[in-house]
Amino acid sequence: VAKPPLKEELPYLPAIQDAGTKRELALAEIKRFIQWVQEVGLRLELGHVVAYYGKPYPTVDGLIYHARKQDPGHTYSLDYLTAEEKGPLGLNPADIAVRCTITSSSGIRLAQRLGIVRQEERIQTLEGRPEQARFPVVAAHPLEMAENRAMWDAYMDAYPLGLPAPDFKGEVNDTQ
């Protein structure tokens, strides 16, 4: 007898698809995923975490939520590097570089990180398919991607989650 799909078997557990592999997580993976999300104090229903190549990956929204719980008055700022600022960093003038600075409510600079989208990422295509971008999200939204990279790195530095993400890649035993 074939097992019913997970959604029918446990309707209160969400189906979670790995954003990297496009594979739906097995029951054991979902349980570990949800346990980790709860342990770090994030909220799955608010999109704070995605599965990515077998690991839970906090989103920028999740990291901001986590930081607000620790320091509600903290701030962040984004600065866009000029061509003159990019040169000493070894960046091409056509690369997009964004600096995120996170400051505590008491005025202490906690972190400052760069998010970079290189020109090559924006124009690279799939082998044998020159009409299709290799990195379609980067190609379509390069500035937003650079901002998200800078914010993600800065928030992870300033307000670490304190718990390493478990690797559940490849676990397919639904009996746990």
Coordinates of C-alpha atoms in Angstrom, one line a residue:
V1 CA 0.0 0.0 0.0
A2 CA 1.4 3.3 -1.0
K3 CA 1.9 6.0 1.7
P4 CA -0.2 9.1 1.3
P5 CA 1.6 12.3 0.5
L6 CA 2.9 14.1 3.6
K7 CA 0.3 16.9 3.4
E8 CA -2.5 14.4 3.8
E9 CA -0.7 12.3 6.4
L10 CA 0.1 15.3 8.6
P11 CA -1.9 18.3 7.5
Y12 CA -0.6 20.5 10.3
L13 CA 3.0 20.2 9.0
P14 CA 3.8 22.4 6.0
A15 CA 5.4 20.9 2.9
I16 CA 8.9 22.4 2.7
Q17 CA 10.8 22.4 -0.6
D18 CA 14.5 22.8 -0.6
A19 CA 15.2 26.0 -2.6
G20 CA 18.5 24.7 -3.9
T21 CA 17.6 21.2 -4.9
K22 CA 13.8 21.7 -5.5
R23 CA 13.2 18.5 -3.6
E24 CA 10.4 18.3 -1.0
L25 CA 11.7 17.5 2.4
A26 CA 10.9 14.2 4.0
L27 CA 9.1 14.0 7.3
A28 CA 12.2 13.5 9.4
E29 CA 13.8 16.5 7.7
I30 CA 10.8 18.7 8.3
K31 CA 10.7 17.7 12.0
R32 CA 14.4 18.6 12.4
F33 CA 14.0 21.8 10.3
I34 CA 11.0 23.0 12.5
Q35 CA 12.9 22.1 15.7
W36 CA 15.9 24.1 14.6
V37 CA 13.7 27.1 13.7
Q38 CA 12.0 27.0 17.1
E39 CA 15.3 26.6 19.0
V40 CA 16.7 29.8 17.4
G41 CA 13.5 31.7 18.0
L42 CA 12.5 32.3 14.4
R43 CA 9.1 31.8 12.8
L44 CA 8.6 29.6 9.8
E45 CA 5.1 31.0 9.0
L46 CA 6.7 34.5 8.5
G47 CA 9.3 33.3 6.0
H48 CA 12.2 33.6 8.4
V49 CA 13.9 30.4 7.2
V50 CA 14.2 28.5 3.9
A51 CA 15.7 25.1 3.3
Y52 CA 18.7 25.4 1.0
Y53 CA 20.8 22.5 -0.1
G54 CA 20.0 20.4 3.0
K55 CA 20.3 23.1 5.7
P56 CA 18.0 25.7 7.2
Y57 CA 19.0 29.1 5.9
P58 CA 17.7 32.2 7.8
T59 CA 16.4 35.0 5.5
V60 CA 17.2 38.7 6.0
D61 CA 13.7 39.2 7.5
G62 CA 14.4 36.4 9.9
L63 CA 17.7 37.9 11.0
I64 CA 16.1 41.3 11.5
Y65 CA 13.4 39.7 13.6
H66 CA 16.1 37.9 15.7
A67 CA 18.0 41.2 16.1
R68 CA 14.9 43.1 17.1
K69 CA 14.2 40.6 19.9
Q70 CA 17.7 41.3 21.3
D71 CA 18.0 45.0 20.6
P72 CA 14.7 46.6 19.5
G73 CA 16.3 50.0 18.9
H74 CA 19.2 48.9 16.7
T75 CA 19.5 50.4 13.2
Y76 CA 21.1 49.5 9.9
S77 CA 22.1 51.7 7.0
L78 CA 23.0 50.8 3.5
D79 CA 25.7 52.8 1.5
Y80 CA 26.4 52.3 -2.2
L81 CA 30.0 52.3 -3.1
T82 CA 31.2 54.6 -5.8
A83 CA 33.6 53.6 -8.6
E84 CA 36.4 55.4 -6.7
E85 CA 35.6 53.3 -3.6
K86 CA 35.5 50.0 -5.5
G87 CA 39.0 50.4 -7.1
P88 CA 41.1 49.8 -3.9
L89 CA 38.9 46.8 -3.2
G90 CA 39.8 45.2 -6.5
L91 CA 36.3 45.6 -7.8
N92 CA 35.3 46.5 -11.4
P93 CA 33.5 49.8 -11.7
A94 CA 30.5 47.9 -13.2
D95 CA 30.3 45.6 -10.1
I96 CA 27.6 46.6 -7.6
A97 CA 28.8 47.0 -4.0
V98 CA 26.7 47.8 -1.0
R99 CA 27.9 48.4 2.6
C100 CA 25.6 47.5 5.5
T101 CA 26.3 49.0 8.9
I102 CA 24.5 47.8 12.0
T103 CA 24.4 50.1 15.0
S104 CA 23.1 49.1 18.5
S105 CA 20.5 51.2 20.3
S106 CA 23.3 52.5 22.4
G107 CA 25.2 53.8 19.3
I108 CA 27.9 51.2 19.1
R109 CA 28.7 50.0 15.6
L110 CA 28.3 46.2 15.8
A111 CA 29.1 45.2 12.2
Q112 CA 29.9 46.5 8.8
R113 CA 29.9 44.2 5.8
L114 CA 29.9 44.4 2.0
G115 CA 27.5 42.8 -0.4
I116 CA 28.8 42.5 -3.9
V117 CA 27.3 41.4 -7.2
R118 CA 29.9 41.2 -9.9
Q119 CA 29.2 42.1 -13.5
E120 CA 30.0 38.5 -14.5
E121 CA 27.2 37.2 -12.3
R122 CA 24.7 39.5 -14.0
I123 CA 25.7 38.6 -17.6
Q124 CA 26.7 34.9 -17.3
T125 CA 24.4 32.5 -19.2
L126 CA 23.9 28.8 -19.2
E127 CA 26.2 26.7 -21.3
G128 CA 24.4 26.0 -24.6
R129 CA 21.6 28.3 -23.7
P130 CA 22.8 31.9 -24.2
E131 CA 19.2 33.3 -23.8
Q132 CA 19.0 32.0 -20.2
A133 CA 20.8 33.7 -17.4
R134 CA 22.9 31.4 -15.2
F135 CA 21.8 33.3 -12.1
P136 CA 18.3 34.7 -13.1
V137 CA 17.5 36.3 -9.7
V138 CA 20.9 38.1 -9.7
A139 CA 20.4 39.2 -13.4
A140 CA 16.9 40.5 -12.7
H141 CA 17.6 42.2 -9.3
P142 CA 21.3 42.9 -8.9
L143 CA 21.0 45.8 -6.5
E144 CA 18.6 44.0 -4.2
M145 CA 20.9 40.9 -4.2
A146 CA 23.9 43.1 -3.2
E147 CA 21.8 44.7 -0.5
N148 CA 20.6 41.3 0.8
R149 CA 24.1 39.9 0.8
A150 CA 25.5 42.8 2.8
M151 CA 22.6 42.8 5.3
W152 CA 22.7 39.0 5.8
D153 CA 26.5 39.0 6.5
A154 CA 26.2 42.1 8.8
Y155 CA 23.3 40.7 10.8
M156 CA 25.0 37.3 11.2
D157 CA 28.0 39.1 12.6
A158 CA 26.1 41.5 14.8
Y159 CA 23.4 39.1 16.1
P160 CA 24.5 35.5 15.6
L161 CA 21.8 32.9 16.0
G162 CA 24.0 30.9 18.4
L163 CA 23.1 27.5 17.0
P164 CA 24.7 25.9 14.0
A165 CA 22.3 24.8 11.3
P166 CA 22.0 21.0 11.1
D167 CA 22.7 19.3 7.9
F168 CA 19.8 17.1 7.0
K169 CA 20.6 16.7 3.3
G170 CA 19.8 13.3 2.0
E171 CA 17.8 12.1 5.0
V172 CA 14.7 10.4 3.6
N173 CA 13.6 8.2 6.4
D174 CA 10.0 9.2 7.0
T175 CA 9.6 7.0 10.1
Q176 CA 11.3 9.3 12.6

